[in-house]
Coordinates of C-alpha atoms and ligand atoms in Angstrom, one line a residue:
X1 CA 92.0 128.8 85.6
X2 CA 93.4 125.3 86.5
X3 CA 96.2 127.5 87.9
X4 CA 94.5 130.0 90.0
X5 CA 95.5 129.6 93.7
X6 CA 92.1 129.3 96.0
X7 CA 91.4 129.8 99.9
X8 CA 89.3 127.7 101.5
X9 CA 86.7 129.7 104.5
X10 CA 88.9 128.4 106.5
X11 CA 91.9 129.7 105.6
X12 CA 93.7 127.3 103.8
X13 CA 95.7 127.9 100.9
X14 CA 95.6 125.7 97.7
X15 CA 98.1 126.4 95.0
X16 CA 96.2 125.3 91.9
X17 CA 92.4 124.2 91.7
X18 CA 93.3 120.4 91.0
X19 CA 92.5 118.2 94.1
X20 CA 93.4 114.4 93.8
X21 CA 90.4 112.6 95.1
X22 CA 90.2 110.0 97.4
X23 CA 91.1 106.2 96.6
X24 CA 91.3 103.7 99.1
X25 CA 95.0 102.3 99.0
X26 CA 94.1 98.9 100.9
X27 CA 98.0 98.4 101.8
X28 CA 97.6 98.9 105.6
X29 CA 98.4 95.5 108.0
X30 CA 95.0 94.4 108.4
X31 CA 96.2 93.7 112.2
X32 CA 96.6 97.7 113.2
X33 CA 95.4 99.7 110.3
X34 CA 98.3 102.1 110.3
X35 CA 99.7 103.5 107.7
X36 CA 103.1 102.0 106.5
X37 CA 106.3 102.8 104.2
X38 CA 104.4 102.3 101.2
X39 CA 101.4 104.8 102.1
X40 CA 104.4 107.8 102.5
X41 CA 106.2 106.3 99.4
X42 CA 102.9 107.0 96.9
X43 CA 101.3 110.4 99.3
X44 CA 105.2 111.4 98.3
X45 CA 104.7 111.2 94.8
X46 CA 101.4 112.9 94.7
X47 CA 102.5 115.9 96.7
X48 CA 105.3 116.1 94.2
X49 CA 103.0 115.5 91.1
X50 CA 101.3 119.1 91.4
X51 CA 97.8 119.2 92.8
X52 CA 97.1 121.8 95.3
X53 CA 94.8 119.3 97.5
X54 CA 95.7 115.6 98.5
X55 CA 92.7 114.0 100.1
X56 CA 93.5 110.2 101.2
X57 CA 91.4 107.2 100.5
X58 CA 88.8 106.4 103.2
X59 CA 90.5 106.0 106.7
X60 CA 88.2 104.3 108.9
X61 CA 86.0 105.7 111.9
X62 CA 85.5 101.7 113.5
X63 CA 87.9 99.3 113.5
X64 CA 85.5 96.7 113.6
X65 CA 84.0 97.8 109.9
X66 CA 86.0 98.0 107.4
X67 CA 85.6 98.7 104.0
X68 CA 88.8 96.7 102.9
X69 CA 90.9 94.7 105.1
X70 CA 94.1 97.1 104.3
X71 CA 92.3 100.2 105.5
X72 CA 93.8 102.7 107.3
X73 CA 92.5 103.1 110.9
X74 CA 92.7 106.1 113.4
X75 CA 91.4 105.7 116.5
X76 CA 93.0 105.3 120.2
X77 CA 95.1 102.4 119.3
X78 CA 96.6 103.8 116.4
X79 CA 100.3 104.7 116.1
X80 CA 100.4 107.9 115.9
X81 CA 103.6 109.1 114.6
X82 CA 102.8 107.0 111.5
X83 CA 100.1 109.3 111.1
X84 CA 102.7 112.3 111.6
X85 CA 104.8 110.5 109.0
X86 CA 101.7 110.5 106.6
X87 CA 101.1 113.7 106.9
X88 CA 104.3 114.8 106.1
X89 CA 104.9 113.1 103.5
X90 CA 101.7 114.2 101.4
X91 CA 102.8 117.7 102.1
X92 CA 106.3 117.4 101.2
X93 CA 105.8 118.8 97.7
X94 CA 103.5 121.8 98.3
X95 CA 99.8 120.0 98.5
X96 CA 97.7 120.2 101.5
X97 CA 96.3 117.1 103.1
X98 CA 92.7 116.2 104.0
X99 CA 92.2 113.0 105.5
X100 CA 88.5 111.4 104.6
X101 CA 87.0 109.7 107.1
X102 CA 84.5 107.0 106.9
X103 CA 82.5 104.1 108.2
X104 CA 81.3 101.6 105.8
X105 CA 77.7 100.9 107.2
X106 CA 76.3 97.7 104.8
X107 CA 78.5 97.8 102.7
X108 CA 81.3 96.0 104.9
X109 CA 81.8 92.8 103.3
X110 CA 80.9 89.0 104.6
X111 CA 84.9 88.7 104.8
X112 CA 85.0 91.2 107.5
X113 CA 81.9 91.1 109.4
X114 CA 79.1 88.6 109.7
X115 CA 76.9 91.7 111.3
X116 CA 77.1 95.0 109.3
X117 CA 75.7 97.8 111.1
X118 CA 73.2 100.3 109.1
X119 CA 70.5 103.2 110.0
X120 CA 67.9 99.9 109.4
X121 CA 68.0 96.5 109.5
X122 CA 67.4 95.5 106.0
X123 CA 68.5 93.6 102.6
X124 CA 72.1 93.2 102.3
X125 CA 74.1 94.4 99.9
X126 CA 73.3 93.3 96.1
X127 CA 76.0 92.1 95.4
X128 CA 77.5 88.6 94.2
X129 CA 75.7 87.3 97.5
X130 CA 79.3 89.0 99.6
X131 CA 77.4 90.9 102.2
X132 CA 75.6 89.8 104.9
X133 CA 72.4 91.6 106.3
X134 CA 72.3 94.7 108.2
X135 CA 71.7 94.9 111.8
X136 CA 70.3 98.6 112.8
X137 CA 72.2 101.2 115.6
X138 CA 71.1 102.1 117.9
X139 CA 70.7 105.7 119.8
X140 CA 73.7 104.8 122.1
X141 CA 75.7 103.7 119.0
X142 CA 74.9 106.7 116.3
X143 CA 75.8 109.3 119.2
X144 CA 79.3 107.5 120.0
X145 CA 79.3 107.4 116.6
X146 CA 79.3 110.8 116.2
X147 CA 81.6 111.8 119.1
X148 CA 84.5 109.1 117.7
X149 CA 84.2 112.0 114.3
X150 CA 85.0 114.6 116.8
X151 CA 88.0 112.7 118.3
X152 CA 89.6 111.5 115.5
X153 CA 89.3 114.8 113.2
X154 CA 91.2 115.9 116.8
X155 CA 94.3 113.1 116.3
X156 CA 94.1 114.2 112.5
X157 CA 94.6 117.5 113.4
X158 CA 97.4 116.7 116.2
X159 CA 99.0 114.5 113.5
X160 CA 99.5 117.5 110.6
X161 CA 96.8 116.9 108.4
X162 CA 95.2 119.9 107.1
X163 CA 91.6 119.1 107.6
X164 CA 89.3 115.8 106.9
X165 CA 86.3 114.9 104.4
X166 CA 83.4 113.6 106.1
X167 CA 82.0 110.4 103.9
X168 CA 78.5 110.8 103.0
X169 CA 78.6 109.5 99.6
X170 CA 78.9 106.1 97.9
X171 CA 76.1 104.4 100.1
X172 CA 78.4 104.6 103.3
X173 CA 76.8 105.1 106.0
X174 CA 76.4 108.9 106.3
X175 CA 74.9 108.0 102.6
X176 CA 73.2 105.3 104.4
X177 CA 71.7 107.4 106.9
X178 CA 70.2 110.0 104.1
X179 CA 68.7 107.9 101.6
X180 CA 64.9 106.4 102.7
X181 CA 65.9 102.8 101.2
X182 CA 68.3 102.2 104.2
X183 CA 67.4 104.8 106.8
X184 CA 63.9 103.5 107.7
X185 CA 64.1 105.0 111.9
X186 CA 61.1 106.4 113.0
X187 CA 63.6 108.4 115.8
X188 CA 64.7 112.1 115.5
X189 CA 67.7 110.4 113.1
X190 CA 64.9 109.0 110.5
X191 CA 62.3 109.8 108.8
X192 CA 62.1 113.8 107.2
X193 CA 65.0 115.0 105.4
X194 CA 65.8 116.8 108.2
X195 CA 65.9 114.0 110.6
X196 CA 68.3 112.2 107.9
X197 CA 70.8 114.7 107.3
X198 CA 71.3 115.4 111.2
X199 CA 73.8 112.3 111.5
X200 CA 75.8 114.2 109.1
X201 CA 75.5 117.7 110.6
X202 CA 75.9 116.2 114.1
X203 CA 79.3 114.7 112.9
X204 CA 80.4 118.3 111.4
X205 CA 79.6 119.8 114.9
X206 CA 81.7 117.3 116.8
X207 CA 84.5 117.3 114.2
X208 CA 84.4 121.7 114.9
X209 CA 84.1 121.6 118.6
X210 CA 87.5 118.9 118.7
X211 CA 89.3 121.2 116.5
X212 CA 90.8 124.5 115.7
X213 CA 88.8 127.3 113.2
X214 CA 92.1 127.2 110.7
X215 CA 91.1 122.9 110.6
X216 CA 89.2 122.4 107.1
X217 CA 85.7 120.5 107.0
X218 CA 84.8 118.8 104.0
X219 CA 81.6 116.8 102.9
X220 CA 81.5 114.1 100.3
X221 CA 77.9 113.8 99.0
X222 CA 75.8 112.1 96.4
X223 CA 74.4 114.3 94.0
X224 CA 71.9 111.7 93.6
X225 CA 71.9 107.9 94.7
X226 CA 70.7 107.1 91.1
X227 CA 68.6 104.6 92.5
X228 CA 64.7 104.1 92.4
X229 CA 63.4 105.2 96.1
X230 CA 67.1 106.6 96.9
X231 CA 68.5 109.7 98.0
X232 CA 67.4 112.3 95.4
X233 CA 68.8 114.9 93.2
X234 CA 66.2 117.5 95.0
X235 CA 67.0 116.5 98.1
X236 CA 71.1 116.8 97.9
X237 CA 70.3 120.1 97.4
X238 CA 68.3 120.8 100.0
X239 CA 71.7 119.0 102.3
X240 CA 73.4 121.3 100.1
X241 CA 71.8 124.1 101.6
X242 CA 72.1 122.6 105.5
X243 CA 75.7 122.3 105.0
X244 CA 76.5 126.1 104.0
X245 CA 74.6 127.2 106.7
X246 CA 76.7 124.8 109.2
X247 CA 79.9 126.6 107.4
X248 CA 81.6 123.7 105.2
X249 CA 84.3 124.7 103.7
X250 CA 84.9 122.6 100.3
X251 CA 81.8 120.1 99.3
X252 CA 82.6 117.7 97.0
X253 CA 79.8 116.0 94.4
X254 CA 80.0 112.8 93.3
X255 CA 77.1 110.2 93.0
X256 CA 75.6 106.2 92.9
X257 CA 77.1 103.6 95.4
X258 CA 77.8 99.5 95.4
X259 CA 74.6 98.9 93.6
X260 CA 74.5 101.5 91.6
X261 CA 77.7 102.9 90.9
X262 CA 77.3 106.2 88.9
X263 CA 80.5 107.1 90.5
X264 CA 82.6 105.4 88.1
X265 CA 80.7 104.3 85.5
X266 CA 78.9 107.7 85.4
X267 CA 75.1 108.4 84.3
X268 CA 72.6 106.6 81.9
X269 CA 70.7 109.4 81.4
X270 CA 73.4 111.8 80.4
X271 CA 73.0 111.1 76.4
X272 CA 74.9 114.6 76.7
X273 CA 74.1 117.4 74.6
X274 CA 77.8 119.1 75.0
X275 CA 81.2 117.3 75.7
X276 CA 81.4 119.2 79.5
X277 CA 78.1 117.0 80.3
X278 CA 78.9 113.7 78.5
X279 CA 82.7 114.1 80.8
X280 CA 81.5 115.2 83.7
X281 CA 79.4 112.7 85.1
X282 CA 77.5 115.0 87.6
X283 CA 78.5 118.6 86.2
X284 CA 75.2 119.6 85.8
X285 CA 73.5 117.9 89.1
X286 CA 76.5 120.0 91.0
X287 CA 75.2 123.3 89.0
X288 CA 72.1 122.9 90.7
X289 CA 73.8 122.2 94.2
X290 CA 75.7 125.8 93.4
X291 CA 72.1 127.7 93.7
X292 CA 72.3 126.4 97.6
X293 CA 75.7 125.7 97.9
X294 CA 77.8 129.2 97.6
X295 CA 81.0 128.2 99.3
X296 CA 83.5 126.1 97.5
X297 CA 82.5 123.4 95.4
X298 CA 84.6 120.3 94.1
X299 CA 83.5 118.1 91.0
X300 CA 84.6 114.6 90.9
X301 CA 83.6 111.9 88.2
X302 CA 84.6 111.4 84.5
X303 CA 87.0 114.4 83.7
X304 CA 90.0 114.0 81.9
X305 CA 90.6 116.7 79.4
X306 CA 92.3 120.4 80.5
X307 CA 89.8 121.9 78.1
X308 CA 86.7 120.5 80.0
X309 CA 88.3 121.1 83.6
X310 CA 88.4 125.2 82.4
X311 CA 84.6 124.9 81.1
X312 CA 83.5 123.9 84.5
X313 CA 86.2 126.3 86.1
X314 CA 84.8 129.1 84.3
X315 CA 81.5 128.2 84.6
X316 CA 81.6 129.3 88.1
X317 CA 80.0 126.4 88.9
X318 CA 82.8 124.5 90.6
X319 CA 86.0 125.7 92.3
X320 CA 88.1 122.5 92.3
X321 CA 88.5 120.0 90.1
X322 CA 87.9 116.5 91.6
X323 CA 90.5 113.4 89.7
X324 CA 90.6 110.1 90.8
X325 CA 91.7 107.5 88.2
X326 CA 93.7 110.0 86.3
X327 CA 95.9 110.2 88.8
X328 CA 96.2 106.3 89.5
X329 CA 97.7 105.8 86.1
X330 CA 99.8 109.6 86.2
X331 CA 100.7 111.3 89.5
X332 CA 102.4 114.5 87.3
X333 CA 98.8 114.9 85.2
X334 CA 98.6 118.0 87.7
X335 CA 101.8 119.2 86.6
X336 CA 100.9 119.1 82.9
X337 CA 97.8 120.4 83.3
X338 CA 99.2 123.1 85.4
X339 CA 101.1 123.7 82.6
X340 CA 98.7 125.4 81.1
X341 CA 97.9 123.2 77.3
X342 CA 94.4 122.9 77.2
X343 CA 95.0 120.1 75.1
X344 CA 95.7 117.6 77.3
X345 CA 93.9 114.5 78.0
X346 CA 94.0 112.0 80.7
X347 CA 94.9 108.7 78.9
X348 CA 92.8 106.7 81.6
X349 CA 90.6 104.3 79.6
X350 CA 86.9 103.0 81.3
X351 CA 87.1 99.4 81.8
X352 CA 84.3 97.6 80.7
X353 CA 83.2 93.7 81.8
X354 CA 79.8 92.2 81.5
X355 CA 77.5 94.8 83.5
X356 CA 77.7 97.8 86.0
X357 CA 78.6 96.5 88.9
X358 CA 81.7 94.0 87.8
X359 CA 83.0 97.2 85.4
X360 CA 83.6 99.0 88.5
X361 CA 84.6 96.1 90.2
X362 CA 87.4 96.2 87.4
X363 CA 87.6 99.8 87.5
X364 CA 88.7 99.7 91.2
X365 CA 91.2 96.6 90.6
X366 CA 93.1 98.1 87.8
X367 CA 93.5 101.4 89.6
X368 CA 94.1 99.8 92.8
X369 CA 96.6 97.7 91.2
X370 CA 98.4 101.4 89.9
X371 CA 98.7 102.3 93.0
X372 CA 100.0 99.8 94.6
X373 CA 102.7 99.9 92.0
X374 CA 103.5 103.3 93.1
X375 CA 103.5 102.7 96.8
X376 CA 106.4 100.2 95.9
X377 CA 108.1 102.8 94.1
X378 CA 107.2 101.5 90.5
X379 CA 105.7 103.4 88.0
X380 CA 101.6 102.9 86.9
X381 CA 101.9 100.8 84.0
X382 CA 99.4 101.8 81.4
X383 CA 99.4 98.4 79.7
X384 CA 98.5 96.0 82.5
X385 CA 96.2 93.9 81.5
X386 CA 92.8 95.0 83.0
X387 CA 91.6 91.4 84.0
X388 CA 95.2 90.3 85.1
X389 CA 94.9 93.3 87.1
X390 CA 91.8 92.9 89.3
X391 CA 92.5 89.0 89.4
X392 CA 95.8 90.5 91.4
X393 CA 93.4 92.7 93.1
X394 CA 91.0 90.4 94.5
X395 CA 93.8 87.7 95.4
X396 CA 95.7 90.7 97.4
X397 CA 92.1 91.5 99.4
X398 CA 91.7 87.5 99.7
X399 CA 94.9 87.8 101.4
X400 CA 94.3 90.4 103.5
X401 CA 90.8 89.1 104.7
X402 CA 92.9 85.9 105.3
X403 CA 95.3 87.9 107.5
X404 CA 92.6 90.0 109.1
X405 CA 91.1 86.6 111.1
X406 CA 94.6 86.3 112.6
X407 CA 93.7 90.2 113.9
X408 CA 92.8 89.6 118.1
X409 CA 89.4 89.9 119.5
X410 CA 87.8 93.9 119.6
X411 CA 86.0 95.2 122.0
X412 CA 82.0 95.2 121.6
X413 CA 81.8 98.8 122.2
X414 CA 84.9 99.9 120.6
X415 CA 83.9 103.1 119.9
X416 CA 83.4 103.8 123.8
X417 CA 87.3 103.7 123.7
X418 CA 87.8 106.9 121.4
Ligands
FMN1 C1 90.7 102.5 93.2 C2 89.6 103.5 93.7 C3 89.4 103.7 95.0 C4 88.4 104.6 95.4 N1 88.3 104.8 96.8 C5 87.5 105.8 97.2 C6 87.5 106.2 98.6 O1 88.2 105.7 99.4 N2 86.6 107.2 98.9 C7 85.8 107.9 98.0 O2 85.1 108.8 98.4 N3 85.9 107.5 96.7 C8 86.7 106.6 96.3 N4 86.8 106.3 95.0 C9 86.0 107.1 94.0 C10 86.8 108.3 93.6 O3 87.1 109.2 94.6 C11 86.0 109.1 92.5 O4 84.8 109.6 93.1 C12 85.7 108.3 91.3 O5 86.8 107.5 90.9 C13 85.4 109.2 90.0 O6 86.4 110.1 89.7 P1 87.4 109.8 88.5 O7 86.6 109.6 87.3 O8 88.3 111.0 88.5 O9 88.1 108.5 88.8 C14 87.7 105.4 94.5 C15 87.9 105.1 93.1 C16 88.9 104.2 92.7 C17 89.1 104.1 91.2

């Protein structure tokens, strides 16, 4: 099942079901946001590691709001032919290449703006007191918002990639914009579900008018925000349902955000009656997304063994399996699983300090620290020490917020430019 080759609506051919989910890399030059020798180095060894879909870690709508300082940003004052380099690198072994594109709304840390931008103005962030207070968009701002989707899913395009993700999970800020906590406009963009979920659709429409019908259109959503007053498990379905009818061709679930990060610390009420639900963090949110949602479906969160990626496969359920982390700490695991043993298991191990939010704090700092192994041409190292790890983490973003100040004034409008 792993095996079985798939075609997306659009037309685009993936060899094998397994799709290597996004992970920000953070090694750009916080000065131009391009990608560099060491993105090509590690895209290089995932295209050759076996997965049929490659989809790269969040590369920034706004260069003004980032989500790390060493994001990768495509806009008009990108180099491009870096982003033809990219390109070609993650397909040199056979995997297509989907860039995901995002703006991180709130959650843009203190370090790189004083003045976040959200749906609403609101609370900050909660957490350890690093993010400053949102400042709401305005009409002007959400529709150049949504045209800059439309122009750089164009470069993407013009640059080799085979399609991009649109970011509405994670509590960015197409999350943002669907969840009543933080989108509290009483415009056509607020309010009903409807209202809510038209920043997203609006983005989808720009990113198909810029580009060609063969171009793949992929949503990241929450399958929940797992959080009190949040986006809800009812009404991801009901987006579900919106985003077949606007003709998206792979829909990935995943779920949570900063404050409540389901996405890698998975569910507290899944005290899982079989293996497949206790793994799969949202397996059986994204079985009710499938009664809406009839076009191909990806599942991200939790999985690790062959013999629970086939139970989901063959549920019909989900059409491509979603892996993150096991891929930080093995770019073959495709391979092998392609392989066909259903016995294999990802060796990735949860890391675990003091609550929630510093566990995936530590979850993202030991994986980030994997990768930026690889992107030097190392090997992951399976025995780095988990808090050695993110300590080398956070003193490689200190750095790069450090740099980031020496980056020269941007434009107030920047988006205008695009
Ligand atoms: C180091 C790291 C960086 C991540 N960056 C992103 C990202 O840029 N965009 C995104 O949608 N998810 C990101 N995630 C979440 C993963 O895509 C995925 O949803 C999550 O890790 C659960 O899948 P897994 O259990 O296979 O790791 C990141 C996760 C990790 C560990």
């Amino acid at each position: 099942m792993i095996e079985t080759p798939l075609t997306l609506p659009n037309g685009l051919e993936l060899k094998n079901r397994v799709a290597k989910a996004a992970m920000t890399e953070n090694i750009a030059d916080p000065i131009d946001g391009d990608p560099n020798q060491r993105h090509f180095r590690l895209y290089e060894r995932w295209s050759h590691g076996g997965a049929g879909l490659l989809i790269t870690g969040n590369v920034m709508i706004d260069r003004r709001f980032l989500e790390q300082a060493g994001n990768v940003v495509l806009d008009a004052r990108s180099n491009f032919d870096a982003f033809h380099e990219f390109a070609q690198h993650a397909k040199s072994g056979g995997a297509k290449v989907i860039m995901q594109v995002s703006h991180p709304g709130r959650q843009s840390s203190l370090f790189i703006t004083r003045k976040p931008v959200a749906p609403s103005a609101g609370n900050a962030v909660k957490m350890i007191a690093s993010f400053a207070k949102p400042r709401a968009l305005d009409a002007n701002e959400i529709e150049a918002l949504i045209r800059a989707y439309g122009a750089m899913a164009a470069r993407a395009e013009k640059a080799g990639f085979d399609g991009v993700q649109i970011h509405s999970a994670h509590g960015y800020l197409g999350s943002q914009f669907l969840s009543p906590l933080t989108n509290l406009r009483t415009d056509q963009w607020g309010g009903s579900l409807e209202n809510r979920a038209r920043f997203l659709l609006e983005s989808i429409r720009a990113v198909r008018r810029e580009t060609s019908p063969s171009f793949a259109v992929s949503v990241k959503l929450n399958s929940s925000d797992f959080q009190r007053g949040g986006f809800t498990h009812e009404e991801s379905i009901e987006v579900a349902r919106l985003l077949d009818a606007e003709g998206v061709d792979l829909l990935e679930i995943s779920g949570g955000n900063y404050e409540s990060p389901a996405l890698l610390v998975g569910v507290d009420d899944d005290r899982a009656e079989s293996t497949k639900s206790r793994e799969a963090y949202f397996f059986k949110y994204a079985e009710g997304i499938r009664q809406a949602f009839k076009r191909p479906l990806m599942l991200t969160g939790g999985l690790r063994s062959a013999s629970v990626m086939n139970e989901v496969l063959e549920s019909g359920a989900i059409d491509v399996i979603g892996l993150a982390r096991p891929l930080a700490v093995d770019p073959d695991f495709p391979a092998k699983l392609i392989a066909g043993d259903r016995s294999i298991v990802s060796p990735v191990k949860p890391v675990r300090f003091i609550n929630k939010q510093v566990s995936a704090m530590a979850e993202a700092g030991y994986h980030g620290a994997q990768l930026e192994r690889m992107a030097d041409g190392k090997e992951p190292d399976a025995g780095l020490s988990p808090l050695r790890a993110t300590t080398h983490y956070l003193g490689a973003q200190m750095a790069g917020f450090v740099r980031l100040m020496r980056r020269p004034a941007l434009p107030k409008q920047l988006v205008a430019e695009t």
